[in-house]
Amino acid sequence: MFIDIKEINKIYMDQDQKPNTVLKSINLSIRKGEFVSILGPSGCGKSTLLSMIAGLTDATSGDIFVDSKKVVKPGKDRGMVFQEAALFPWLNVSENVMFPLRKEMSKEEGLERARHFLAMVQLSNYANLYPHELSGGMQQRVSIARSLAMDPAVLLMDEPFGALDEQTRSRLHGQLEKIWTDTKKTIVFVTHSISESIKLSDRIIVMGTRPGTVLTDIKVDIPRPREEHKTEMAVLEEEIMELLKKEIDKVVDEELAYEASS
Amino acid sequence: MKPVVKRIIFFAALIAFWELGSRLELWHETILPSPLSVYESLAAGFSDFTLVYDLAASFRRLLIGLVVSLLIGTAIGILLARSKTADDTLGTMVLALQSVPSIVWLPLAMMWFGLGEGAIIFVVILGGTFVMILNVRTGIKNVNPLYIRAARTMGSSGIDLFMKVIIPASVPYLVTGARLAWAFAWRALMAGELLSAGPGLGYTLRYASDFGNMSLVIGVMIIIGVVGAVVDQLIFQRIEKSVLRRWGLEN
């Protein structure tokens, strides 16, 4: 498989030095070119898992392989898009997109490449603006262009549209789907929105919480474009909702118990 | 009404009241000279170029002192932000020394460098350095971790990460540090000049005071205030504002 996640455990010590298991024996394989969503309630460790694939966080035990290479540190083969755009405010839009290219190509080539990817996210006319002059949705598109510009094998997305309004989010879903079809990148997409995961992905990994585990692995067979298959989407959404309800109840019960004990 | 208009009216009224009070002899000329005589002594000072030389001499010291203090401040600030040991030891000393007004160093500085330029510039450097150190340290420590994570996923690490991400990300703090360093250095300069040999604005202030020339004393005070305010508002605050805006830190 293209991405192999093997027996990942993540335990950290909380303030009282009590071990807290964030992720428990996670096993996952992702094919090349697949669009996979990792779906789960907050606190299930889905962002931690993504951050491990990126090489930004170490696992307590277990290994992750991307294209048969073990992940030990971040690398340009894995582009990451965060919930906040994380653009550098001192660089303009095209300089931001060129940031990962600085060392491997001339400025002209970099600029050419930046233009190409800015066109892909439909921001060609904004190349010379600074991040603070853009809306949240535009910033996030620049951030996607920046990740794509370094031509990664995998695009890791950590709730990239979570901070955007509904209309913008829906438009960006369309754009992302098109980018995925055009570039054939493998995408691992972390989200807590069931409908978002159904709309976009080939496969949905549903995670449970405390500790974070994989509950189910759902293959989404609904043909694209999915807007035309609203009933199938609604059925699947209901199904996943039922599954997650138990998890969310578990969190609520725990919180209530904690409140009662303190 | 525009703020500028309000300001003009306010200052005009203030000067008018001051002049009127002097004319009506509400206070004696030797205690508070009238605006007109302040103006005359300023005009005389500028026409025989003594005040011009004073300004030039003061600015020379300030410029040298400020540049050195910004360089030293940045270097030590980076050291404190990067090394825990340096922060625990040298950092504590910096915090302690920062609360000592730099003019207090003048007697020592005079022993070391003599009664001339060296001693004053030393005091000016001390005036600016500590506040710069603390701002650089805070700036580097407060870089948004998201920038660092994002840069690492784009293959940046080590010295490249530091120069291309951490330093630019802390520019707002560097600018604030420089503005405060200027303000402290300016005050240290005037204090140092008051207590040492001329030429210089501070020296002329004391000289005028020794000869009972109160209108020149007030004139020099006005120059000191105007220079301070103009440099702060027209240069530093503008830079600071545009940096904060671009860095998205404006409230």
XYZ file of C-alpha atoms in Angstrom:
513
model
C 0.000 0.000 0.000
C 1.041 3.567 -0.548
C 0.540 4.731 3.033
C 0.863 2.109 5.738
C 0.055 2.920 9.332
C 1.092 0.067 11.586
C 0.145 -0.387 15.227
C 0.328 3.281 16.127
C -0.032 4.114 19.809
C 0.230 7.553 21.310
C 0.332 8.036 25.049
C 1.191 11.264 26.752
C 1.458 12.246 30.393
C -1.107 14.756 31.605
C -0.499 17.372 34.310
C -0.920 14.827 37.123
C 1.604 12.529 35.427
C -1.171 10.088 34.608
C -0.778 8.363 31.231
C -3.414 9.400 28.736
C -3.925 7.214 25.676
C -4.717 9.358 22.657
C -4.396 6.710 19.963
C -4.639 2.977 20.489
C -3.323 0.432 18.005
C -4.229 2.222 14.805
C -3.757 0.194 11.613
C -4.584 1.712 8.290
C -3.611 1.346 4.650
C -4.269 3.888 1.950
C -3.921 3.299 -1.773
C -2.191 5.703 -4.140
C -4.592 8.291 -5.510
C -7.231 7.546 -2.923
C -9.233 10.313 -1.224
C -9.591 9.187 2.378
C -11.379 11.059 5.137
C -10.661 10.512 8.785
C -13.845 11.328 10.616
C -14.390 11.514 14.330
C -15.543 13.613 17.265
C -13.131 16.126 18.715
C -10.533 14.537 20.947
C -10.350 11.271 19.015
C -6.778 11.957 17.963
C -7.483 12.282 14.240
C -5.385 15.445 13.917
C -2.606 13.819 15.933
C -2.616 10.892 13.532
C -2.404 13.239 10.540
C 0.392 15.138 12.187
C 2.247 11.846 12.597
C 1.960 11.098 8.880
C 3.376 14.583 8.290
C 6.273 13.767 10.607
C 5.486 16.644 12.960
C 4.527 14.424 15.904
C 6.212 11.244 17.110
C 4.248 8.114 17.933
C 4.831 6.361 21.247
C 5.049 3.102 19.320
C 4.313 1.876 15.820
C 5.482 2.947 12.379
C 4.160 4.874 9.422
C 5.394 4.246 5.884
C 4.715 6.518 2.938
C 5.711 5.062 -0.436
C 7.663 2.355 1.472
C 9.768 4.958 3.299
C 9.463 5.182 7.048
C 8.295 8.567 8.286
C 10.830 10.061 10.696
C 10.556 13.772 10.009
C 8.569 16.194 7.839
C 9.341 16.150 4.142
C 8.216 17.711 0.894
C 6.680 14.439 -0.220
C 3.874 15.155 2.255
C 2.158 18.534 1.866
C 0.048 19.727 4.745
C -2.882 22.133 4.838
C -3.906 23.286 8.305
C -7.217 24.588 9.596
C -5.722 28.067 9.604
C -4.072 28.978 6.325
C -0.655 29.462 8.001
C 0.494 31.803 5.233
C 3.509 33.924 6.063
C 2.272 37.519 6.434
C 5.590 39.038 5.362
C 5.419 37.369 1.941
C 2.917 38.136 -0.787
C 0.718 35.429 -2.289
C 3.126 34.220 -4.964
C 6.127 34.422 -2.622
C 4.189 32.260 -0.185
C 3.525 29.671 -2.866
C 7.212 29.803 -3.863
C 8.417 29.306 -0.279
C 8.890 25.506 -0.535
C 10.508 25.862 -3.983
C 13.258 28.342 -3.014
C 16.097 25.889 -2.893
C 15.301 23.610 -5.761
C 14.647 25.978 -8.643
C 15.384 29.460 -9.974
C 13.127 32.359 -9.149
C 11.687 32.393 -12.678
C 10.819 28.713 -12.581
C 9.337 29.124 -9.117
C 7.211 32.037 -10.254
C 6.036 30.032 -13.252
C 5.074 27.159 -10.972
C 3.345 29.497 -8.511
C 1.321 30.968 -11.373
C 0.248 27.521 -12.480
C -1.020 26.492 -9.053
C -2.602 29.849 -8.279
C -4.538 29.464 -11.517
C -5.651 26.046 -10.314
C -7.224 27.587 -7.216
C -8.485 30.516 -9.325
C -6.398 33.184 -7.650
C -4.204 34.318 -10.549
C -5.189 37.931 -10.073
C -4.188 37.998 -6.433
C -0.525 36.992 -6.785
C 0.831 40.316 -5.545
C -1.480 40.846 -2.595
C -0.499 40.113 0.973
C -2.346 37.505 3.081
C -4.071 40.099 5.276
C -5.744 41.498 2.163
C -7.456 38.181 1.392
C -10.595 36.580 2.817
C -10.332 33.376 4.864
C -11.435 31.217 1.936
C -8.900 32.806 -0.402
C -6.130 32.353 2.161
C -6.974 28.687 2.432
C -6.850 28.322 -1.363
C -3.386 29.927 -1.391
C -2.361 27.472 1.278
C -3.590 24.577 -0.894
C -1.700 25.996 -3.879
C 1.426 26.283 -1.729
C 1.210 22.624 -0.738
C 0.549 21.492 -4.302
C 3.435 23.579 -5.658
C 6.003 21.321 -4.033
C 4.394 18.396 -5.837
C 3.892 16.136 -2.819
C 2.854 12.525 -3.203
C 0.300 12.994 -0.431
C -1.791 15.969 0.547
C -2.627 15.969 4.256
C -5.530 18.222 5.167
C -6.419 18.982 8.774
C -9.981 20.328 8.844
C -8.961 22.783 6.122
C -12.422 24.265 5.687
C -13.471 24.141 9.322
C -13.107 27.871 9.895
C -15.004 28.939 6.768
C -18.644 29.836 6.240
C -20.997 27.296 4.658
C -21.125 28.807 1.150
C -17.372 29.220 0.873
C -16.847 25.717 2.176
C -19.213 24.242 -0.357
C -17.457 26.072 -3.216
C -14.058 24.906 -2.011
C -15.314 21.312 -1.867
C -15.975 21.569 -5.578
C -12.551 23.036 -6.249
C -10.776 20.440 -4.157
C -12.602 17.614 -5.903
C -11.525 19.014 -9.253
C -7.906 19.444 -8.120
C -7.919 15.863 -6.888
C -9.300 14.581 -10.207
C -6.754 16.647 -12.167
C -3.643 15.919 -10.113
C -4.453 12.382 -8.915
C -2.889 13.129 -5.528
C -3.493 10.891 -2.568
C -5.462 12.966 -0.075
C -5.902 12.280 3.624
C -8.584 14.610 4.888
C -9.357 15.068 8.574
C -12.805 16.381 9.431
C -15.550 16.212 12.015
C -18.243 16.915 9.439
C -20.024 13.781 8.264
C -21.522 15.405 5.180
C -18.152 16.830 4.167
C -16.541 13.403 4.335
C -19.340 11.789 2.340
C -19.274 14.487 -0.302
C -15.538 14.234 -0.911
C -14.043 10.878 -0.143
C -13.628 7.387 -1.569
C -13.297 5.992 1.906
C -14.237 7.196 5.361
C -12.306 6.029 8.386
C -14.586 6.578 11.366
C -12.724 7.013 14.620
C -13.953 6.609 18.164
C -12.647 8.449 21.134
C -11.011 7.815 24.515
C -8.865 6.194 23.444
C -8.777 6.997 19.735
C -9.406 3.864 17.718
C -10.644 3.016 14.246
C -14.332 2.107 14.523
C -15.108 1.349 10.898
C -13.766 1.764 7.431
C -16.547 2.726 5.037
C -16.179 2.610 1.283
C -18.217 5.337 -0.393
C -19.533 4.020 -3.683
C -21.769 6.934 -4.564
C -20.822 8.099 -8.089
C -19.469 11.638 -8.572
C -20.605 14.372 -8.832
C -22.348 13.484 -5.630
C -24.716 16.458 -5.571
C -26.837 14.401 -7.963
C -27.206 11.539 -5.498
C -28.619 13.295 -2.472
C -30.683 10.333 -1.205
C -27.751 7.924 -1.099
C -25.720 10.563 0.724
C -28.483 11.104 3.257
C -28.763 7.370 3.964
C -25.028 7.063 4.559
C -25.024 10.165 6.722
C -27.754 8.664 8.909
C -25.767 5.472 9.243
C -22.570 7.224 10.324
C -24.480 9.548 12.626
C -25.872 6.520 14.489
C -22.371 5.122 14.828
C -20.895 8.338 16.156
C -23.775 9.039 18.495
C -22.564 6.303 20.821
C -19.108 7.863 20.839
C -20.389 11.334 21.564
C -22.646 9.981 24.332
C -19.581 8.333 25.809
C -17.767 11.683 25.932
C -20.765 13.437 27.424
C -21.210 10.735 30.097
C -17.547 10.981 30.996
C -17.712 14.750 31.254
C -20.806 14.554 33.445
C -19.137 11.964 35.682
C -16.085 14.205 35.938
C -18.241 17.148 36.862
C -20.084 15.113 39.509
C -16.839 13.894 41.053
C -15.215 17.323 41.258
C -13.669 68.633 13.738
C -10.463 66.944 12.619
C -7.964 66.005 15.339
C -5.311 68.176 13.632
C -7.536 71.236 13.895
C -8.309 70.483 17.519
C -4.607 70.187 18.244
C -3.758 73.474 16.554
C -6.476 75.305 18.476
C -5.331 73.714 21.746
C -1.682 74.704 21.328
C -2.559 78.199 20.057
C -4.746 78.742 23.131
C -2.026 77.447 25.429
C 0.608 79.783 23.954
C -1.822 82.702 23.963
C -2.586 82.140 27.645
C 1.132 81.863 28.425
C 1.917 85.111 26.563
C -1.040 86.901 28.141
C 0.028 85.800 31.621
C 3.534 87.112 31.007
C 2.235 90.466 29.712
C -0.061 90.862 32.726
C 2.928 89.933 34.915
C 1.062 87.091 36.631
C 4.519 85.544 37.035
C 7.989 87.012 36.850
C 9.988 86.806 33.614
C 12.898 85.040 35.365
C 10.581 82.296 36.633
C 8.705 81.686 33.393
C 9.844 83.716 30.378
C 7.217 84.628 27.787
C 6.780 82.653 24.550
C 8.102 85.645 22.632
C 11.430 85.685 24.485
C 11.685 81.884 24.138
C 11.158 82.349 20.420
C 13.800 85.081 20.289
C 16.429 83.018 22.081
C 15.663 80.067 19.775
C 15.944 82.299 16.714
C 19.263 83.676 17.977
C 20.533 80.173 18.687
C 19.688 78.976 15.197
C 20.965 82.079 13.403
C 24.413 81.857 15.025
C 24.316 78.081 14.445
C 25.052 77.123 18.078
C 21.805 75.133 18.297
C 22.487 73.584 14.900
C 25.863 72.323 16.130
C 24.204 71.115 19.317
C 21.589 69.180 17.365
C 24.238 67.698 15.069
C 26.416 66.639 18.018
C 23.476 65.121 19.902
C 22.231 63.235 16.869
C 25.679 61.877 16.133
C 25.920 60.355 19.614
C 22.360 59.105 19.467
C 22.821 57.455 16.090
C 26.026 55.671 17.061
C 24.573 54.627 20.417
C 21.264 53.467 18.985
C 22.788 51.415 16.173
C 25.182 49.695 18.580
C 22.411 49.042 21.093
C 20.119 47.563 18.420
C 22.896 45.246 17.246
C 23.894 44.111 20.725
C 20.246 43.891 21.804
C 19.306 41.690 18.847
C 22.295 39.397 19.353
C 21.728 38.902 23.079
C 17.947 38.682 22.592
C 18.401 35.819 20.121
C 20.800 34.109 22.509
C 18.321 34.340 25.386
C 15.458 33.043 23.259
C 17.430 30.063 21.966
C 19.389 28.982 25.020
C 17.610 28.036 28.204
C 20.840 28.244 30.194
C 21.602 31.739 28.899
C 18.033 32.788 29.702
C 18.244 31.425 33.246
C 21.537 33.197 33.969
C 22.210 36.177 31.698
C 18.455 36.706 31.290
C 17.983 37.287 34.999
C 20.834 39.786 34.990
C 19.330 41.627 32.028
C 15.990 41.886 33.845
C 17.733 43.294 36.914
C 19.873 45.749 34.967
C 16.921 46.884 32.917
C 15.410 48.536 35.981
C 18.582 50.583 36.580
C 18.281 53.949 34.767
C 21.224 53.995 32.374
C 22.390 57.451 33.555
C 23.415 55.803 36.816
C 26.283 54.277 34.863
C 27.752 57.693 33.992
C 30.202 57.959 36.920
C 31.647 54.540 36.043
C 31.609 55.337 32.345
C 33.564 58.529 33.021
C 36.188 56.529 34.871
C 36.463 54.103 31.972
C 36.151 56.375 28.962
C 36.988 59.856 30.280
C 34.757 62.883 30.350
C 34.004 62.948 26.636
C 32.055 61.292 23.849
C 32.825 57.757 24.973
C 31.075 58.040 28.315
C 27.903 59.565 26.862
C 27.700 57.071 24.015
C 28.180 54.249 26.521
C 25.218 55.509 28.538
C 23.119 55.841 25.373
C 23.991 52.278 24.355
C 22.980 50.960 27.772
C 19.763 52.962 27.552
C 18.669 51.224 24.362
C 20.154 47.759 24.728
C 18.107 46.202 27.532
C 14.681 46.999 26.165
C 15.788 45.721 22.746
C 17.089 42.481 24.285
C 13.779 41.837 26.037
C 11.681 42.558 22.961
C 13.772 40.383 20.658
C 13.638 37.570 23.206
C 9.855 37.826 23.572
C 9.383 38.156 19.805
C 11.290 34.991 19.012
C 9.664 33.032 21.807
C 6.188 34.099 20.721
C 6.402 33.107 17.066
C 3.150 31.386 16.125
C 3.957 27.641 16.310
C 1.713 27.110 13.300
C 4.230 28.998 11.106
C 6.985 26.703 12.304
C 4.924 23.557 11.705
C 3.912 24.756 8.254
C 7.513 25.632 7.355
C 8.740 22.231 8.516
C 6.263 20.426 6.257
C 7.754 22.504 3.436
C 11.237 21.172 4.093
C 12.570 24.069 6.163
C 14.633 23.359 9.264
C 17.601 24.572 11.297
C 19.203 27.836 10.262
C 16.910 28.199 7.232
C 13.833 27.926 9.454
C 15.330 30.496 11.804
C 16.323 33.056 9.175
C 13.355 32.665 6.820
C 10.517 32.113 9.282
C 11.301 32.806 12.931
C 13.093 36.131 12.405
C 10.568 37.576 9.932
C 7.709 36.347 12.135
C 9.112 38.309 15.072
C 9.540 41.566 13.152
C 6.616 43.276 14.956
C 8.455 42.791 18.252
C 11.740 43.944 16.716
C 10.100 47.157 15.532
C 8.519 47.820 18.921
C 11.892 47.066 20.516
C 13.615 49.569 18.250
C 11.000 52.234 19.010
C 11.377 51.793 22.754
C 15.177 51.613 22.418
C 15.106 54.970 20.643
C 12.940 56.507 23.366
C 15.188 55.212 26.158
C 18.362 56.179 24.273
C 17.052 59.707 23.689
C 16.340 60.182 27.398
C 19.715 58.692 28.348
C 21.439 60.994 25.881
C 19.875 64.128 27.335
C 20.716 63.063 30.882
C 24.278 62.235 29.879
C 24.764 65.530 28.078
C 23.457 67.525 31.021
C 26.271 66.092 33.112
C 29.162 66.341 30.664
C 30.997 68.582 28.220
C 29.506 70.054 25.048
C 28.448 70.618 22.422
C 25.018 69.056 22.606
C 21.442 69.971 23.458
C 21.724 68.772 27.052
C 24.962 70.644 27.553
C 23.469 73.885 26.197
C 20.500 73.420 28.517
C 22.751 73.288 31.558
C 24.954 76.110 30.262
C 21.888 78.333 29.791
C 20.682 77.407 33.247
C 24.044 78.282 34.798
C 23.801 81.745 33.264
C 20.176 82.208 34.269
C 19.012 82.232 30.622
C 15.605 80.678 31.300
C 14.195 81.450 27.865
C 16.962 79.379 26.251
C 16.347 76.618 28.817
C 12.708 76.445 27.740
C 13.703 76.720 24.093
C 16.019 73.700 24.361
C 13.360 71.779 26.271
C 10.946 72.447 23.430
C 13.486 71.222 20.874
C 14.051 68.040 22.887
C 10.325 67.409 23.142
C 9.621 68.157 19.507
C 12.457 65.952 18.247
C 11.322 63.127 20.507
C 7.700 63.357 19.430
C 8.439 63.800 15.733
C 10.807 60.835 15.497
C 8.440 58.660 17.506
C 5.239 59.543 15.691
C 6.451 60.188 12.155
C 8.966 57.391 11.924
C 8.545 54.642 14.479
C 4.793 54.614 15.019
C 4.196 54.630 11.270
C 6.506 51.692 10.692
C 5.006 49.889 13.661
C 1.478 50.436 12.432
C 2.102 49.195 8.920
C 3.997 46.163 10.229
C 1.194 45.274 12.644
C -1.332 45.612 9.851
C 0.539 43.376 7.470
C 1.351 40.804 10.142
C -2.359 40.655 10.908
C -1.875 41.726 14.526
C -3.997 44.852 14.373
C -6.989 44.567 16.634
